[in-house]
Structures are given as structure tokens and as C-alpha cells.
Coordinates of C-alpha atoms and ligand atoms in Angstrom, one line a residue:
M291 CA 81.7 102.4 79.4
S292 CA 81.1 104.1 82.8
E293 CA 80.4 107.8 83.1
I294 CA 83.5 108.3 85.2
E295 CA 87.1 107.7 84.0
L296 CA 89.9 107.8 86.5
Y297 CA 93.6 108.3 85.4
S298 CA 95.4 106.1 87.9
Y299 CA 98.7 104.4 88.8
F300 CA 98.5 101.5 91.2
A301 CA 101.2 103.0 93.5
S302 CA 100.0 106.6 93.4
S303 CA 98.8 107.5 96.9
C304 CA 96.9 110.5 95.5
T305 CA 94.9 108.2 93.2
F306 CA 94.4 105.7 96.0
R307 CA 92.5 108.5 97.9
L308 CA 90.0 108.7 95.1
R309 CA 89.7 105.0 94.5
I310 CA 88.7 104.7 98.2
M311 CA 86.1 107.5 97.7
L312 CA 84.7 106.1 94.5
N313 CA 84.4 102.6 96.0
Y314 CA 82.8 103.9 99.2
K315 CA 80.2 105.8 97.2
G316 CA 79.5 102.8 95.1
L317 CA 80.3 104.6 91.9
E318 CA 81.3 102.7 88.7
Y319 CA 84.4 104.0 87.1
D320 CA 86.8 103.0 84.3
M321 CA 90.5 103.1 84.8
K322 CA 93.0 104.8 82.4
Y323 CA 96.4 103.6 83.5
V324 CA 99.3 105.9 83.5
N325 CA 102.6 104.2 84.3
L326 CA 104.6 106.7 86.3
K327 CA 107.7 104.5 86.4
A328 CA 107.8 104.5 82.6
K329 CA 107.2 108.3 82.7
E330 CA 103.9 108.0 80.7
N331 CA 102.7 111.0 82.6
F332 CA 105.1 113.1 80.5
D333 CA 103.5 111.9 77.2
E334 CA 102.2 114.7 75.1
N335 CA 98.6 113.3 75.1
F336 CA 98.6 113.0 78.9
S337 CA 99.9 116.6 79.3
K338 CA 96.5 117.6 77.8
V339 CA 94.7 115.7 80.5
N340 CA 96.9 116.9 83.4
S341 CA 99.1 119.9 82.9
M342 CA 101.1 119.1 86.0
N343 CA 101.9 115.7 84.4
Q344 CA 100.6 113.9 87.5
V345 CA 97.9 111.5 88.5
P346 CA 95.1 111.5 89.4
S347 CA 92.8 113.2 86.9
I348 CA 89.2 112.3 86.4
R349 CA 86.8 112.7 83.5
L350 CA 83.1 113.1 84.5
D351 CA 80.1 115.3 83.9
G352 CA 81.7 116.5 80.6
I353 CA 84.8 117.9 82.1
T354 CA 88.3 116.7 83.1
M355 CA 89.7 117.8 86.4
S356 CA 92.8 117.3 88.5
Q357 CA 94.1 117.7 92.0
S358 CA 92.7 115.0 94.4
M359 CA 91.4 117.4 97.0
V360 CA 89.4 119.3 94.3
I361 CA 88.1 116.0 92.9
A362 CA 87.2 114.7 96.4
E363 CA 85.2 117.8 97.1
Y364 CA 83.5 117.6 93.7
L365 CA 82.5 114.0 94.2
E366 CA 81.1 114.9 97.6
E367 CA 79.2 117.8 96.3
T368 CA 77.7 115.9 93.4
R369 CA 77.5 112.4 94.7
Q370 CA 77.0 112.7 98.5
T371 CA 76.5 109.6 100.7
E372 CA 74.5 109.5 103.9
P373 CA 76.3 110.0 106.2
P374 CA 78.4 112.4 104.1
M375 CA 82.1 112.1 103.7
L376 CA 82.3 115.8 104.6
P377 CA 80.2 116.2 107.8
K378 CA 77.4 118.8 107.8
D379 CA 78.6 120.5 111.0
P380 CA 81.0 123.3 109.8
K381 CA 83.5 122.7 112.7
T382 CA 83.7 118.9 112.2
R383 CA 83.9 119.6 108.4
A384 CA 86.9 121.9 109.0
I385 CA 88.7 119.2 111.0
V386 CA 88.2 116.7 108.2
R387 CA 89.6 119.2 105.7
E388 CA 92.5 120.0 108.1
I389 CA 93.6 116.4 108.3
A390 CA 93.2 115.9 104.5
E391 CA 95.3 119.0 103.9
I392 CA 98.0 118.0 106.3
I393 CA 98.4 114.9 104.0
N394 CA 97.7 116.6 100.7
S395 CA 99.9 119.7 101.0
G396 CA 102.0 119.1 104.1
T397 CA 103.1 115.5 103.7
Q398 CA 102.7 113.8 100.3
P399 CA 104.6 116.4 98.3
N400 CA 107.6 115.6 100.4
Q401 CA 107.6 111.9 99.2
N402 CA 106.9 112.5 95.6
L403 CA 109.1 110.4 93.2
G404 CA 110.8 113.3 91.5
L405 CA 111.9 115.0 94.8
I406 CA 113.1 111.9 96.5
N407 CA 115.0 110.7 93.4
R408 CA 116.8 114.0 93.3
I409 CA 117.7 113.8 97.0
E410 CA 119.1 110.3 96.3
E411 CA 121.1 111.6 93.4
L412 CA 122.6 114.4 95.6
G413 CA 123.1 112.6 98.9
G414 CA 122.6 108.8 98.4
A415 CA 120.0 106.3 99.6
D416 CA 120.5 107.0 103.3
A417 CA 119.9 110.7 102.8
K418 CA 116.8 109.9 100.9
M419 CA 115.4 107.7 103.6
A420 CA 116.3 110.1 106.4
W421 CA 114.4 112.8 104.5
V422 CA 111.4 110.6 103.9
E423 CA 111.2 109.5 107.5
K424 CA 111.4 113.0 108.9
A425 CA 109.0 114.5 106.4
L426 CA 106.4 111.7 106.7
F427 CA 106.3 111.6 110.4
R428 CA 106.1 115.4 110.7
G429 CA 102.8 115.3 108.8
L430 CA 101.5 112.0 110.3
K431 CA 102.2 113.1 113.9
A432 CA 100.3 116.4 113.2
A433 CA 97.4 114.3 111.9
E434 CA 97.7 112.0 114.9
V435 CA 97.1 114.9 117.3
L436 CA 93.8 115.6 115.6
V437 CA 92.7 112.0 115.3
E438 CA 93.4 111.6 119.1
K439 CA 91.2 114.6 119.8
Y440 CA 88.4 114.0 117.3
G441 CA 88.6 110.4 116.2
G442 CA 86.2 107.6 116.9
K443 CA 86.0 104.4 114.9
Y444 CA 87.5 106.4 112.0
A445 CA 89.7 109.6 111.8
V446 CA 86.9 112.0 112.7
G447 CA 84.0 110.4 114.6
D448 CA 82.5 107.1 113.7
D449 CA 81.8 107.6 110.0
L450 CA 84.2 107.3 107.2
T451 CA 85.2 110.7 105.8
I452 CA 87.5 112.3 103.3
A453 CA 90.1 112.4 106.2
D454 CA 90.3 108.6 106.1
A455 CA 90.5 108.6 102.3
F456 CA 93.5 110.8 102.5
L457 CA 95.2 109.3 105.6
Y458 CA 95.0 105.7 104.7
P459 CA 97.1 105.9 101.5
Q460 CA 99.7 108.0 103.3
L461 CA 99.9 105.4 106.1
Y462 CA 100.2 102.7 103.5
S463 CA 103.1 104.5 101.8
A464 CA 104.9 105.0 105.1
A465 CA 104.5 101.3 106.2
V466 CA 104.6 99.4 102.9
R467 CA 106.4 101.6 100.4
F468 CA 109.0 102.9 102.8
G469 CA 109.0 100.3 105.5
L470 CA 108.7 102.9 108.3
D471 CA 107.6 102.0 111.9
V472 CA 104.2 103.6 112.0
E473 CA 103.1 101.7 115.1
K474 CA 106.0 103.1 117.1
N475 CA 105.7 106.7 115.8
C476 CA 102.0 107.1 115.5
P477 CA 100.2 104.4 117.6
I478 CA 96.7 106.0 117.2
L479 CA 97.1 106.3 113.4
H480 CA 98.4 102.7 113.3
R481 CA 95.1 101.5 115.0
L482 CA 93.1 103.5 112.4
Y483 CA 95.2 102.0 109.6
K484 CA 94.4 98.5 110.9
T485 CA 90.6 99.3 111.1
L486 CA 90.6 100.9 107.6
S487 CA 92.5 98.1 106.0
E488 CA 89.5 95.8 106.7
H489 CA 87.0 98.2 104.9
P490 CA 85.8 96.8 101.5
A491 CA 86.2 100.2 99.8
V492 CA 89.8 100.4 101.0
I493 CA 90.7 96.8 100.2
A494 CA 89.4 97.2 96.6
A495 CA 91.3 100.4 96.2
S496 CA 94.6 99.0 97.4
P497 CA 97.6 98.9 95.0
G498 CA 97.8 95.1 95.0
Q499 CA 94.2 94.9 93.7
Q500 CA 94.8 97.2 90.7
K501 CA 95.1 95.7 87.2
D502 CA 98.3 97.6 86.6
F503 CA 99.9 96.2 89.7
P504 CA 103.1 94.4 88.5
G505 CA 102.3 90.7 88.2
A506 CA 98.5 91.2 88.5
Ligands
GSH403 N1 98.3 117.7 94.6 C1 98.2 116.6 93.6 C2 99.5 115.8 93.7 C3 99.5 114.7 92.6 C4 100.8 113.9 92.7 O1 101.8 114.3 93.3 N2 100.8 112.8 92.0 C5 101.9 111.9 92.0 C6 101.5 110.5 92.3 S1 100.8 110.4 93.9 C7 102.6 111.9 90.6 O2 101.9 111.9 89.6 N3 103.9 112.0 90.6 C8 104.6 112.0 89.4 C9 105.3 113.3 89.2 O3 105.1 114.2 89.9 O4 106.1 113.3 88.2 C10 97.0 115.8 93.9 O5 96.6 115.7 95.1 O6 96.3 115.3 93.0

């Protein structure tokens, strides 16, 4: 058994962020699968792991913690790589966090399953898709401005950072889950998406590579 356990669902973009980080850092981790479609996140036992009834959660160093941004920072503080995923220069570090937060608090919550299902109930499938497209591109276009200014090979400079770990799953959701035209709306992020999709840490973290992927 590994010293790290990750509560994961193949299609969860928030968990995908941490799978990328854990892979990039070369850390061994065991998976605990939580099927969101089957609402296993609302099981009593899982409520004790994550009181928001969401994934991801992680068990390591004798504690269980939730919220992917918090976990990402903890992993970086306790298992730093060289070069680090949070750059040492405070200004560059702030840009990385800004991009991650645009995704974490400004974009992903607007595509969460419960919310978009409710929009569909109230307004139908077209209303749901119109909402998703508007909300996702509002966040992604904001991130694109920063990547245009500060990006290099990756989102910020030439090294993979937490910004990439947060951006890639959101771009994947936009393109694959919702079938949106990322290339047309965010050409710079689309190039980054293509670059990242060839990184081994990203490939191994992808939904289709997960053991709980339907048909895997
Ligand atoms: N801010 C949280 C968001 C977690 C989150 O929204 N998780 C989604 C999957 S990506 C989830 O579990 N959704 C099921 C639900 O909310 O019922 C984080 O970054 O960890």
C-alpha cells in the first residue's frame, strides 16, 4: 500500500489536477474510486472523508484533506520538485496562483454536475449548454490573457507549474466533455493544451487511463 491515497473519479476535473501533480512529482499513490454518477459521494462513509461530498480528497502524512488547491499547495510544500511547481519568485508565484484560482474558483464551479443538471431541469438542454459555454469561456479567456503575457512552453514560463495542472483538466472538459471550440475561442490555450497533452504526467492522469473509466 502506498503512503498516499487519492479519492478520485475518472471524470472529475478537480481530481485530474492532482493526478497530474502526483504523476509529475513521481509519487506513488493508491486510488479510492468514488462514482459521482452513482452518487457514491453522498454515502455516509464518504461524508466522513469529505464533508462537501466532493472529490478529490487525499489521505497522507496521517491526515485527510480536501480542496484541490489546498492539496496542491501541501504537495508542493512537502514534496517539492526542482524546478518547483510554484516558482520561487513571489511575482511569478502569484501569477501561477492567479491562473489556478481563475480555474478553481472562477470557472470549474460553474460546470459542476449539480448546477448544470439543475439548469437543464429548469431550462432544458440548450439553456444548459449556453450557460456552460458562457461560463467556461469567461474563465478560460481570462486565463488566456495571463498565458499570453507570461507563458512560454507552459502556462507560466518554460516549466510545468500548478497553473498547468489546473488549466489542462479545464481545457479537457471544455473540449472533450462539452465539445466546445477551444481553438477558436482561446487559440493560445489551445496550443498549450496540445503541448500538455503529450506530457507523460498528463497522459497517465487522463480520464481514459483511469481504472474506473467506463469500459477500462
Ligand atoms: N473546490 C473543490 C471542488 C470539488 C468539486 O467540485 N468536485 C466535483 C468533481 S470535479 C464533485 O465532486 N462534484 C460532485 C458534487 O458536487 O456533487 C476542489 O477544488 O476540490
